[in-house]
Tab-separated table of C-alpha atoms and ligand atoms in Angstrom:
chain	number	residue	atom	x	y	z
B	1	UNK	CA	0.000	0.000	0.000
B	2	UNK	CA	1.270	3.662	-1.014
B	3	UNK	CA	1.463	6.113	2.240
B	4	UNK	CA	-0.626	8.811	1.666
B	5	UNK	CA	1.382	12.269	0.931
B	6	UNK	CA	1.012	15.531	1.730
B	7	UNK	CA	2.115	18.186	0.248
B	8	UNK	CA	1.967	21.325	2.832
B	9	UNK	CA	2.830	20.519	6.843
B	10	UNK	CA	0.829	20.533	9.526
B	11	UNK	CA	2.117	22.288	12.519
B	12	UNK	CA	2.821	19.162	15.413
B	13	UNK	CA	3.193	20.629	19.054
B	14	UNK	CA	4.152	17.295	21.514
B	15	UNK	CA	3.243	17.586	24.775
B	16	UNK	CA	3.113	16.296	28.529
B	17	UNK	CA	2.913	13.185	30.580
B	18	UNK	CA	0.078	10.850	30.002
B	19	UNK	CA	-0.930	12.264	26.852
B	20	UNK	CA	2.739	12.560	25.776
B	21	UNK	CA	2.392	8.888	26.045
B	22	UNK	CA	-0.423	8.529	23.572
B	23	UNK	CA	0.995	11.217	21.181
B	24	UNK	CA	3.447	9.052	20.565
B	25	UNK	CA	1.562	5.253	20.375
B	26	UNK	CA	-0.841	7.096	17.874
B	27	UNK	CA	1.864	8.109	15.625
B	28	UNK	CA	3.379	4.778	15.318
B	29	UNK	CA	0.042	2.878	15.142
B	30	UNK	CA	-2.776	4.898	13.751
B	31	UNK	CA	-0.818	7.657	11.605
B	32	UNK	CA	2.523	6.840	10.132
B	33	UNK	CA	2.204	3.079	8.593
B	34	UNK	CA	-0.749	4.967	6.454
B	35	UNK	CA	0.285	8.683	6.219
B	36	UNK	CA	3.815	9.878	4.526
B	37	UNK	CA	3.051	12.194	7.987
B	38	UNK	CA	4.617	15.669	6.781
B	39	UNK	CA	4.816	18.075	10.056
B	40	UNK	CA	6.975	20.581	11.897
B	41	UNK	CA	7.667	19.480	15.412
B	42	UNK	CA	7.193	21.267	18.432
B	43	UNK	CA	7.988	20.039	21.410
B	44	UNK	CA	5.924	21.732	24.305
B	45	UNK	CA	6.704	19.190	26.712
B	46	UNK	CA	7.389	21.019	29.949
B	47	UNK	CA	11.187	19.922	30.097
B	48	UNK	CA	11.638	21.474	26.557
B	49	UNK	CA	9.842	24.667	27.196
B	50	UNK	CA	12.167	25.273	30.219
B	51	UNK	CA	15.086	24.842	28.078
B	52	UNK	CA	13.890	27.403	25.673
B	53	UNK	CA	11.927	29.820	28.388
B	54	UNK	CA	9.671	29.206	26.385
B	55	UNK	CA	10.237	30.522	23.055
B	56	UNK	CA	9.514	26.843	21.895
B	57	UNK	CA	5.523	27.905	22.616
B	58	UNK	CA	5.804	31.089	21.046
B	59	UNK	CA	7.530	29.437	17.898
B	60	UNK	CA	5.064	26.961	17.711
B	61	UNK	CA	2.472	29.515	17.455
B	62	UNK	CA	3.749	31.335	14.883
B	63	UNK	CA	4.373	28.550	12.506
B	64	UNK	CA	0.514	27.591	13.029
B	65	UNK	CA	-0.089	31.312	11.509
B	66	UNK	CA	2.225	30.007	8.648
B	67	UNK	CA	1.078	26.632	7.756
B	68	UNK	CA	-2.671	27.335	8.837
B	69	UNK	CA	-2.980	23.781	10.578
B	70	UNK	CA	-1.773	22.696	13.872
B	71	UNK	CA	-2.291	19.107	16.553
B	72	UNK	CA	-1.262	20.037	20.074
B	73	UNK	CA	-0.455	17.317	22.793
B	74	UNK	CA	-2.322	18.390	26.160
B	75	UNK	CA	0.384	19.689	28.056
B	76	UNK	CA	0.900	21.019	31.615
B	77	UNK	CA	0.577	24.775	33.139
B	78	UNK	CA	2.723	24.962	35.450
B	79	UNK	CA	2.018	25.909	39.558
B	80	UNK	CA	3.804	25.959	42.295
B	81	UNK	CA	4.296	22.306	42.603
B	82	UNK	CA	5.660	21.567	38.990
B	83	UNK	CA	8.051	24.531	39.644
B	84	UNK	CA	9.528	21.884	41.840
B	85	UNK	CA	8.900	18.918	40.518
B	86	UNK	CA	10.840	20.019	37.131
B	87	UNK	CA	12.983	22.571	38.681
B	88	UNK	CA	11.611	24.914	36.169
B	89	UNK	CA	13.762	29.103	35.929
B	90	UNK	CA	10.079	29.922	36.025
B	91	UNK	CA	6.113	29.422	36.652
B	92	UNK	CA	5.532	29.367	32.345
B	93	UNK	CA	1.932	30.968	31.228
B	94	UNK	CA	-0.467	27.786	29.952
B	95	UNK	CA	0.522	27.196	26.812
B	96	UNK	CA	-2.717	27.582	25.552
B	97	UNK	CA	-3.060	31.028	26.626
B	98	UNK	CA	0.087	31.688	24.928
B	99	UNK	CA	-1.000	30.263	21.580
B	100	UNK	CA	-4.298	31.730	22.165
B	101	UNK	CA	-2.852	35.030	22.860
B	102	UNK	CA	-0.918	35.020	19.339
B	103	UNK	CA	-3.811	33.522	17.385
B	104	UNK	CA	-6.602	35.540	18.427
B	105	UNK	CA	-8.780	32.735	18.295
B	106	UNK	CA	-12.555	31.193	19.636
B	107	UNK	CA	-12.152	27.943	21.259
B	108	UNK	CA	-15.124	25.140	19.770
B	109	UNK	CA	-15.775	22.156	21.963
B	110	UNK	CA	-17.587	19.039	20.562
B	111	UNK	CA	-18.649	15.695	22.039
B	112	UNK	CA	-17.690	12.506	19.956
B	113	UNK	CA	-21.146	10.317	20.195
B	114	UNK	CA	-21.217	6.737	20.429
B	115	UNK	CA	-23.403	4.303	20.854
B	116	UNK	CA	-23.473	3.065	24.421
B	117	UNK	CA	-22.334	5.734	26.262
B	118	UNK	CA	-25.709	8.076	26.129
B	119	UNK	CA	-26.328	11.191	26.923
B	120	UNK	CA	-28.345	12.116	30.067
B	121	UNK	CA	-30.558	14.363	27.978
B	122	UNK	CA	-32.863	11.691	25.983
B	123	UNK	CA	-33.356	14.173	22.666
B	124	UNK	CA	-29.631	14.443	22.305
B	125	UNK	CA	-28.900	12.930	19.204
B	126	UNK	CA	-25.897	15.632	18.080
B	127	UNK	CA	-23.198	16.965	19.453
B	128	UNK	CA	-23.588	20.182	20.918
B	129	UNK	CA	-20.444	22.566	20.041
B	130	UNK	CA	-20.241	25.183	22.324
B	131	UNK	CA	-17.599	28.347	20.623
B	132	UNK	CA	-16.654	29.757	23.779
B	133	UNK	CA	-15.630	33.690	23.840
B	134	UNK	CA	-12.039	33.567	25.496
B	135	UNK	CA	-11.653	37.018	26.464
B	136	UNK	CA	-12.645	39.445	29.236
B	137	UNK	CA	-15.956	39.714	31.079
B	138	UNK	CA	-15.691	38.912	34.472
B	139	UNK	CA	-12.017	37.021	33.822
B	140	UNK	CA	-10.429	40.437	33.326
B	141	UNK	CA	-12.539	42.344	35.757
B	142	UNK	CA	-12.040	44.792	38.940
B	143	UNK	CA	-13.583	44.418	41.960
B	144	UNK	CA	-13.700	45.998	45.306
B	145	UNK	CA	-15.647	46.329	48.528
B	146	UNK	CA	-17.883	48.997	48.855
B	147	UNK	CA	-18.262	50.311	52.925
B	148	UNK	CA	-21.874	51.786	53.880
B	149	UNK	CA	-21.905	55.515	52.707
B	150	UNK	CA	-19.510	54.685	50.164
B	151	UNK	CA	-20.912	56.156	46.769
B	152	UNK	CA	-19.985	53.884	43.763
B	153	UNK	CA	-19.306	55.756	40.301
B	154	UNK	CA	-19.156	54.750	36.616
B	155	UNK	CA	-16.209	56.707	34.985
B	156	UNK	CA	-14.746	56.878	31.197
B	157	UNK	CA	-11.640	60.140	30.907
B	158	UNK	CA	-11.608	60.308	26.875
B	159	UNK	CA	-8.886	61.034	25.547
B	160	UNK	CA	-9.033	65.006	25.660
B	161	UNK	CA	-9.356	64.473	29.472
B	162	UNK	CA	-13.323	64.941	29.460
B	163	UNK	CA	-14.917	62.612	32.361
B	164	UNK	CA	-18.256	60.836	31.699
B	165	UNK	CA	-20.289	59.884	34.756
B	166	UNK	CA	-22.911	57.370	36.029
B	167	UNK	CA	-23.669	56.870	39.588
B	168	UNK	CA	-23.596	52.832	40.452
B	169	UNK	CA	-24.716	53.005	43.989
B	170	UNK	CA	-24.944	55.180	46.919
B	171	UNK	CA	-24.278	52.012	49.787
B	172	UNK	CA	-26.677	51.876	52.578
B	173	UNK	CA	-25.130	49.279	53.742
B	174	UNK	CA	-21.471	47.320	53.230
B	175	UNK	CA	-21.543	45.969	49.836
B	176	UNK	CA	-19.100	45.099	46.922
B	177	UNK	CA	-18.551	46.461	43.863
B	178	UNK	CA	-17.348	44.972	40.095
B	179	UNK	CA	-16.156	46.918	37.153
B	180	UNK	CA	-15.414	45.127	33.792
B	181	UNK	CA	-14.782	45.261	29.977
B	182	UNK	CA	-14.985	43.857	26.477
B	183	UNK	CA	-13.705	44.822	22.688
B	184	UNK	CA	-15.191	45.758	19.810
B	185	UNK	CA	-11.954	43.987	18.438
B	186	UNK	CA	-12.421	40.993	20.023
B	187	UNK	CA	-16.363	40.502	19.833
B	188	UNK	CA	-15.777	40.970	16.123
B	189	UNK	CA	-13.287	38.584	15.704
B	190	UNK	CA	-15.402	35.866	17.632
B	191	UNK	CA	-18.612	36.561	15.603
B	192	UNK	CA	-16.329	36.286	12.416
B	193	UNK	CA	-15.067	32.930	14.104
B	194	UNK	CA	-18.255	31.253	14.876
B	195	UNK	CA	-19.713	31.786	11.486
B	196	UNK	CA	-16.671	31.077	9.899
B	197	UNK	CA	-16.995	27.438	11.881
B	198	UNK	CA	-20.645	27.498	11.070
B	199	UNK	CA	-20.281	27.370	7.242
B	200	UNK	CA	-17.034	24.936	7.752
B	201	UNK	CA	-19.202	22.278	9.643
B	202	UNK	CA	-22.695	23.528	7.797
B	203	UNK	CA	-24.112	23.964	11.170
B	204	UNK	CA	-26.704	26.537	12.573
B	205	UNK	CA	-25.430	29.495	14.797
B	206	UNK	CA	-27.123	30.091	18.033
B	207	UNK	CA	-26.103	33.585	20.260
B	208	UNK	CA	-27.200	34.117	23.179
B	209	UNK	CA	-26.775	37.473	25.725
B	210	UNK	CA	-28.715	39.332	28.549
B	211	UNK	CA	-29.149	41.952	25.927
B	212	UNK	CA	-33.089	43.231	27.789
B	213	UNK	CA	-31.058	43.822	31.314
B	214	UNK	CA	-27.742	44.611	29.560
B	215	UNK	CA	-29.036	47.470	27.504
B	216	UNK	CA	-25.502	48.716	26.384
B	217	UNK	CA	-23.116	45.644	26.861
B	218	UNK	CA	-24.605	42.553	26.048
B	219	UNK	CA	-26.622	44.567	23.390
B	220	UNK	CA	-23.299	45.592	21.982
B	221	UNK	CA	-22.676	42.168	21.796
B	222	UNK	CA	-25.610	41.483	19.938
B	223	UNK	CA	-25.442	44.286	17.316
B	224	UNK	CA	-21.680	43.374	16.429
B	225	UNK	CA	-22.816	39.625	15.256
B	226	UNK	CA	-25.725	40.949	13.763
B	227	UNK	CA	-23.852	43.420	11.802
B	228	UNK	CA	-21.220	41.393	10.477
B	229	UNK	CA	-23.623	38.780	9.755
B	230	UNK	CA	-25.823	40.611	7.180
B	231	UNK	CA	-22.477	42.525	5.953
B	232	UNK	CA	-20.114	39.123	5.367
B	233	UNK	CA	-21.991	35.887	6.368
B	234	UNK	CA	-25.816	36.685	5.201
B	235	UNK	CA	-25.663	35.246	1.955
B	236	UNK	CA	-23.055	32.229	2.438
B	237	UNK	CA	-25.719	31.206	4.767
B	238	UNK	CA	-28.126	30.617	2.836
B	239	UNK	CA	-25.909	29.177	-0.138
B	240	UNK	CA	-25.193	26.381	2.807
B	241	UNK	CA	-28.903	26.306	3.765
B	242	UNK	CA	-27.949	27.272	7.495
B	243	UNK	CA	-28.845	29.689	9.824
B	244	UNK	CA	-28.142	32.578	12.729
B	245	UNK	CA	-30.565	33.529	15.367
B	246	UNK	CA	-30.060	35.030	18.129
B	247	UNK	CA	-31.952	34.542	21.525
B	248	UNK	CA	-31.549	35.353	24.959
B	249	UNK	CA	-29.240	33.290	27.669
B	250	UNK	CA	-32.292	31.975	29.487
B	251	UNK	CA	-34.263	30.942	26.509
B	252	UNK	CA	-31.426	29.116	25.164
B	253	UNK	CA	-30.907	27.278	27.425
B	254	UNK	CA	-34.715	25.805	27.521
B	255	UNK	CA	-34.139	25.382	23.573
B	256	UNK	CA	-30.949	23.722	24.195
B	257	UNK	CA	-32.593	20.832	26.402
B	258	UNK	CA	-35.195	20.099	24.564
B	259	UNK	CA	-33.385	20.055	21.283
B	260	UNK	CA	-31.447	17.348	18.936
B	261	UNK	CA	-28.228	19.161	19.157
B	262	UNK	CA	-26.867	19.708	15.654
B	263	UNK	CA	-25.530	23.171	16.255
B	264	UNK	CA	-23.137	26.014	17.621
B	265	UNK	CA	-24.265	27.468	20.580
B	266	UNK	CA	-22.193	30.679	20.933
B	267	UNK	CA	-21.550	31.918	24.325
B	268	UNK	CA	-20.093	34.642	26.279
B	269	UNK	CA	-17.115	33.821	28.327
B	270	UNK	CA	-18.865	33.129	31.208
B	271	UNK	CA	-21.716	30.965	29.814
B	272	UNK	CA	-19.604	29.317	27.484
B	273	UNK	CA	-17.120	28.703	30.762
B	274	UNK	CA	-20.239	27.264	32.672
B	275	UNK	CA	-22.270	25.709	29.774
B	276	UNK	CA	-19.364	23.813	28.026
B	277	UNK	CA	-18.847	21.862	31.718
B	278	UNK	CA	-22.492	21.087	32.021
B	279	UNK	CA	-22.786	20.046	28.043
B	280	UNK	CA	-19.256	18.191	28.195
B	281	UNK	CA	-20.404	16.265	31.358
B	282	UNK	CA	-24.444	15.572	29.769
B	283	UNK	CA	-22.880	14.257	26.825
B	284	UNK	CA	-20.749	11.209	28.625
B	285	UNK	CA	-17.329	11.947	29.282
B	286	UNK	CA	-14.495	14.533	29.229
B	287	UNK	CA	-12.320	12.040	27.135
B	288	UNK	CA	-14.155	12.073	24.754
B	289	UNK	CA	-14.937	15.641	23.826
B	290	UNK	CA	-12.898	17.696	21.035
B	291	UNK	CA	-11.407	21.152	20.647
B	292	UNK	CA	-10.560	23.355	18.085
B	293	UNK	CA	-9.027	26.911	18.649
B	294	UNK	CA	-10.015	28.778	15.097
B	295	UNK	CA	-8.897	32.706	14.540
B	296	UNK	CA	-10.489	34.798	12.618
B	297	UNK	CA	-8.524	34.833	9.869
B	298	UNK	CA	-8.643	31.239	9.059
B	299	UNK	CA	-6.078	29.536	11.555
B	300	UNK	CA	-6.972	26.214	13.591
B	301	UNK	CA	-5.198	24.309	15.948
B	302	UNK	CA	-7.099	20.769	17.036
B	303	UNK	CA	-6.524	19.594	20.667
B	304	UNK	CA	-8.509	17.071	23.159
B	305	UNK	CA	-10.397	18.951	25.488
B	306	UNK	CA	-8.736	16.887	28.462
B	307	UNK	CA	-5.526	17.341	30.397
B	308	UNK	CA	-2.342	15.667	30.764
B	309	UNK	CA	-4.106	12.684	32.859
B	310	UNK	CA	-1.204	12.929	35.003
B	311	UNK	CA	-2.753	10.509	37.703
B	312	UNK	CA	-2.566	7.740	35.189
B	313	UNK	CA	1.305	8.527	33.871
B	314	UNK	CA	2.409	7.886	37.556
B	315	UNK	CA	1.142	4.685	37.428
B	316	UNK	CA	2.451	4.147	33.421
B	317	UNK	CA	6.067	5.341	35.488
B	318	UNK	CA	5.529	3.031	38.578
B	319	UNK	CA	5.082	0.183	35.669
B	320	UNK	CA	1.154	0.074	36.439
B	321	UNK	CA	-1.236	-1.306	33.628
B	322	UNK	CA	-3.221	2.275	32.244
B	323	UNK	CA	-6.166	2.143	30.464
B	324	UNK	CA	-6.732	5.571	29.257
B	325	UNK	CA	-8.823	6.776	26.650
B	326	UNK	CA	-7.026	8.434	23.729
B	327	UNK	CA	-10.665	9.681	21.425
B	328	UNK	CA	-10.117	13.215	22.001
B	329	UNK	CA	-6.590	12.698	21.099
B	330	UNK	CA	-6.933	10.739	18.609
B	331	UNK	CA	-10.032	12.798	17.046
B	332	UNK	CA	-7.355	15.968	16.920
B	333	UNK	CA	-5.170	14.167	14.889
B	334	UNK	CA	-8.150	13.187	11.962
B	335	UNK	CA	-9.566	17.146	12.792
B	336	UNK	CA	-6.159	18.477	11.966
B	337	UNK	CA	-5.133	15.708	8.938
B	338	UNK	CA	-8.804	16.221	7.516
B	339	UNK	CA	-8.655	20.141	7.360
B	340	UNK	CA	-5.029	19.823	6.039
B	341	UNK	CA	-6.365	17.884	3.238
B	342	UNK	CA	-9.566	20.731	2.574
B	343	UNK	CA	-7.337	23.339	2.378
B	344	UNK	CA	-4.543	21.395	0.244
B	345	UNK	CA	-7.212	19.871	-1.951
B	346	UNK	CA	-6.247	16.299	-0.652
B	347	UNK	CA	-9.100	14.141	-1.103
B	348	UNK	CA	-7.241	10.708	0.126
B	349	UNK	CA	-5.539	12.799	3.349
B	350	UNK	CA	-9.392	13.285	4.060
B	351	UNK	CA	-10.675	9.928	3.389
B	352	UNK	CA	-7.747	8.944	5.689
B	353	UNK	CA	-9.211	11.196	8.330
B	354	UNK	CA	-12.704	9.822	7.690
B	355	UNK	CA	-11.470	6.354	7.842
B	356	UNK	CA	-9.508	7.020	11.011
B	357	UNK	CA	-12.823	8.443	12.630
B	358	UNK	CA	-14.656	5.784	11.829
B	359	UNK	CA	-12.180	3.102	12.783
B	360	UNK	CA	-12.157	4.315	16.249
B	361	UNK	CA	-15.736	5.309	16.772
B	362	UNK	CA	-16.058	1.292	15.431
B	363	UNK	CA	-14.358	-0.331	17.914
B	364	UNK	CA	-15.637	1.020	20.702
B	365	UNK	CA	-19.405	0.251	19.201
B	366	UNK	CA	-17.908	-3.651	18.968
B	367	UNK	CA	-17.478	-3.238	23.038
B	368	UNK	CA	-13.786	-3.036	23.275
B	369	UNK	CA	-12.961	0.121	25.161
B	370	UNK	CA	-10.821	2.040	27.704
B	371	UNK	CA	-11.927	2.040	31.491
B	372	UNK	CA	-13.698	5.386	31.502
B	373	UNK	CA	-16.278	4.373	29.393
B	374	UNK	CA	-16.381	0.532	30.401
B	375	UNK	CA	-17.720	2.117	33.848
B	376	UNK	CA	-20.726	4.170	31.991
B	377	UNK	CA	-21.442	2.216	28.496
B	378	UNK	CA	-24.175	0.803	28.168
B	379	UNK	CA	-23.318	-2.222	25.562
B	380	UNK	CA	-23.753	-5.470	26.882
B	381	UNK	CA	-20.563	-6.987	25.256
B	382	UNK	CA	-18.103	-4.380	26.545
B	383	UNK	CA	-14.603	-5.570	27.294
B	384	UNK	CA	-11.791	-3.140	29.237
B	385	UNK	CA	-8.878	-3.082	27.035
B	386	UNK	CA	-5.466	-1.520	28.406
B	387	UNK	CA	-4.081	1.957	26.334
B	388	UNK	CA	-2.140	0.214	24.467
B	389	UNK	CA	-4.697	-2.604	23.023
B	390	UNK	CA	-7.197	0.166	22.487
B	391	UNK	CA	-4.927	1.931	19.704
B	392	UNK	CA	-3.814	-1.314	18.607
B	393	UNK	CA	-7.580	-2.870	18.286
B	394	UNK	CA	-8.154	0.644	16.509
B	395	UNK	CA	-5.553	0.000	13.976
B	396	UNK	CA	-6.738	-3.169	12.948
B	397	UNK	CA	-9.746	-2.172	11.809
B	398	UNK	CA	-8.317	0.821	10.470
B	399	UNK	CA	-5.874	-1.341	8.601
B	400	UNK	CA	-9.294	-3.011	6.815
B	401	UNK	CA	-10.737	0.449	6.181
B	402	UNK	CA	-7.392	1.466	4.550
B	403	UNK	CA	-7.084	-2.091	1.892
X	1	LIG	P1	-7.014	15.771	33.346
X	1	LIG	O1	-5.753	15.430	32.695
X	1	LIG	O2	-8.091	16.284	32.468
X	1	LIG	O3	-7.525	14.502	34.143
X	1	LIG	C1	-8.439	14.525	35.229
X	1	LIG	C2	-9.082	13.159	35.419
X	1	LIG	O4	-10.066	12.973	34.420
X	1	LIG	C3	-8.123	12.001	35.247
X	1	LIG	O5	-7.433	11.711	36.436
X	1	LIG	C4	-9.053	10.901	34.803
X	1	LIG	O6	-9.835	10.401	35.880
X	1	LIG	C5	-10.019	11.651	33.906
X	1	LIG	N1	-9.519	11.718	32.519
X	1	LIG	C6	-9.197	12.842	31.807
X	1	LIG	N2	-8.823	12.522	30.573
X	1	LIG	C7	-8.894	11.169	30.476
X	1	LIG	C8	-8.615	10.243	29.447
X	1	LIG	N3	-8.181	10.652	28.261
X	1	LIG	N4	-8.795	8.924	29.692
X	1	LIG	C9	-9.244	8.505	30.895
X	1	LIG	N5	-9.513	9.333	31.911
X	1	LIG	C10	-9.346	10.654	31.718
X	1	LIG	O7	-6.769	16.861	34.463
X	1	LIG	P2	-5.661	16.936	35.625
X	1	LIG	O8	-5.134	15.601	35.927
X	1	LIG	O9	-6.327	17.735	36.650
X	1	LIG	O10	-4.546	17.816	34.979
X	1	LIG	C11	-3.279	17.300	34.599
X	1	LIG	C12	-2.515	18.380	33.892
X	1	LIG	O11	-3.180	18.733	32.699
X	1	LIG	C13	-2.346	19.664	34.672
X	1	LIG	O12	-0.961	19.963	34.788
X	1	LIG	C14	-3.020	20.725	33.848
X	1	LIG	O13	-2.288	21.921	33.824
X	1	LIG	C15	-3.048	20.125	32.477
X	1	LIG	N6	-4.174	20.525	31.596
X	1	LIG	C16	-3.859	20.768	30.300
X	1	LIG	C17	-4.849	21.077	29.383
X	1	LIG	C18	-4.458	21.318	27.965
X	1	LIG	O14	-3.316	21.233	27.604
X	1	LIG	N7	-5.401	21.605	27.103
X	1	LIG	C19	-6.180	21.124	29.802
X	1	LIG	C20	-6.478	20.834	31.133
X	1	LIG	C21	-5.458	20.541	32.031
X	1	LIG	P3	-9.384	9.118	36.756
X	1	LIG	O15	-8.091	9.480	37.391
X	1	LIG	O16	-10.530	9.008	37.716
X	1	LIG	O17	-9.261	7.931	35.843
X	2	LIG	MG1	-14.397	25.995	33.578
């Protein structure tokens, strides 16, 4: 058989611990006896990114703006405690925020669905992606407590020193106060992101704000996707027979419930911090729920929305069977090889990607699957395979797929 080839690189950024692991076992089984694999390595493994202060992050980032397509390794964020453990020079930034930072980017979250492990909502038959605003709101905010007879002001000094003023409160009482902030900037370039994803995956768009208590913020929020929908998106839309509505926070989330799933479900940093959590966990299982990070100007880097698993590499080091689930993981890889091939014009690099989907989603369906979902699937037949047997029954079927 002929390894498929590509012609442009994908952007590969290796990570941490558990998932390090995995990185690697995928490679060997699932992606290199079939792919000609063609990528620039990163290696954001924690040791590595202390040798280069980081730079190796930054780098990284900056050849994903190049190439357009990137597959990151979940990798750690350092605290106190891994300051120690790897006798890092310093406490690096997450990675993520790093890339993130450089990118400019929405972050998309997706459940994979399979059949056993259902979701606790009965008319889920979808995935849900929730696109996740990943700047300001109450993460960037100021806040203070407010003493009785303290008198709490609103104030904007323009830039010719002229002072606009709203009164907030005049305290009874003891109280606290909260000030915070958002972009025109950066709502823009998550509108532009969303429907950018929406006509990519030929999914609806669903926003939701407080716009009828938030008369001037959320509404701003509102106006700027409604704007740049009509300008830019409007008529792509309906080319791909999908649509945008947009509804408020409380509404949406009665819709969401009863609905199929099937859509993007836009959400302000906070609800998308808070919904994404509840959706992730209604759906099955954190292992087995994808993310993308796409910029508005046509970037994407594909990631597993799961950590490092770190509990499980100390018992991979101590020599201890693991049994952890590599979907996500594996489901970055076929997200980044698949969009590679789109954007090359690669049909067989996205068959691959299809096959490689299916393979995996396959086995699991036959029973044979990691211990996470052994402990919540529903199939009579299942069998717990180790990390190891799980790629390897994967590859067998993907080695049918591929004749
Ligand atoms: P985690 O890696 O997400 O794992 C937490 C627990 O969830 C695991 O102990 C395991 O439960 C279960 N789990 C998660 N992924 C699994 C998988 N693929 N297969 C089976 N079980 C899975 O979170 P953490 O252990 O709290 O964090 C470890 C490191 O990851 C931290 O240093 C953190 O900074 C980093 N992190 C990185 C990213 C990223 O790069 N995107 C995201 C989050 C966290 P059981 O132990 O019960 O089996
Ligand atoms: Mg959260």
């Amino acid at each position: 058989m002929d390894k498929i080839k590509m012609n442009t690189p994908i952007v590969e950024m290796d990570g941490d611990e558990m998932t390090r692991i995995i990185w690697q076992q995928i490679k060997d089984i699932l992606i290199l006896p079939f792919v000609d694999l063609n990528s620039e390595y990163y290696d954001l493994g924690l040791v590595h990114r202390n040798e280069t202060k980081d730079q190796v992050t930054v780098d990284s980032a900056n050849a994903t703006k190049k190439y357009g397509v990137a597959v990151k390794c979940a990798t750690i964020t350092p605290n106190a405690q891994r300051v120690e453990e790897y006798n890092l020079s310093e406490m690096y930034k997450s990675p993520n925020g790093t890339i993130r930072a450089i990118l400019d980017g929405t972050v998309f979250r997706a459940p994979i669905i399979v059949k056993g492990v259902e979701p606790y909502v009965k008319s889920w038959k979808k995935p849900i992606t929730i696109a996740r605003h990943a700047y300001g709101d109450v993460y960037k905010n100021t806040e203070m407590r407010a003493l009785e007879g303290g008198k709490a002001e609103l104030c904007i000094t323009d830039k010719d020193g002229n002072e606009q003023r709203s009164l907030i409160m005049d305290f009874k009482g003891d109280g606290i106060i909260q000030g915070m902030h958002n972009t025109d900037k950066s709502i823009s370039s998550f509108a532009r992101s969303c429907f950018n994803y929406a006509l990519d995956t030929k999914q609806d768009v669903w926003f939701s704000s407080k716009d009828t208590i938030s008369k001037i913020y959320d509404h701003r929020f509102k106006d700027i996707f409604n704007e740049i929908f009509e300008a830019e998106y409007k008529e792509k839309f309906e080319k791909a027979g999908i649509e945008y509505f947009y509804t408020l926070i409380d509404d949406a989330v009665a819709r969401v419930i009863r609905s199929e799933g099937g859509y993007i479900w836009a959400c302000k940093n906070y609800d998308g911090d808070v919904m994404s959590d509840m959706v992730a966990t209604a759906f099955g299982s954190l292992a087995m729920m994808t993310s993308v990070l796409v910029s508005p100007d046509g970037v994407y880097e594909y990631e597993a929305a799961h950590g490092t698993v770190q509990r499980h590499y100390y018992k991979h080091l101590k020599g201890e069977e693991t049994s952890t689930n590599s979907v996500a993981t594996i489901f970055a890889w076929s997200g980044a090889l698949r969009k590679r091939g789109e954007l090359d014009k690669n049909a067989d690099l996205m068959a691959f990607a299809d096959k490689l989907e299916k393979a995996t989603i396959d086995t699991i369906e036959s029973g044979i699957m990691t211990g996470d979902l052994y402990l919540i699937s529903t199939l009579e037949n299942k069998k717990k395979v180790n990390t190891t047997e799980f790629l390897e029954a994967i590859g067998k079927l993907l080695t049918e797929y591929c004749k």
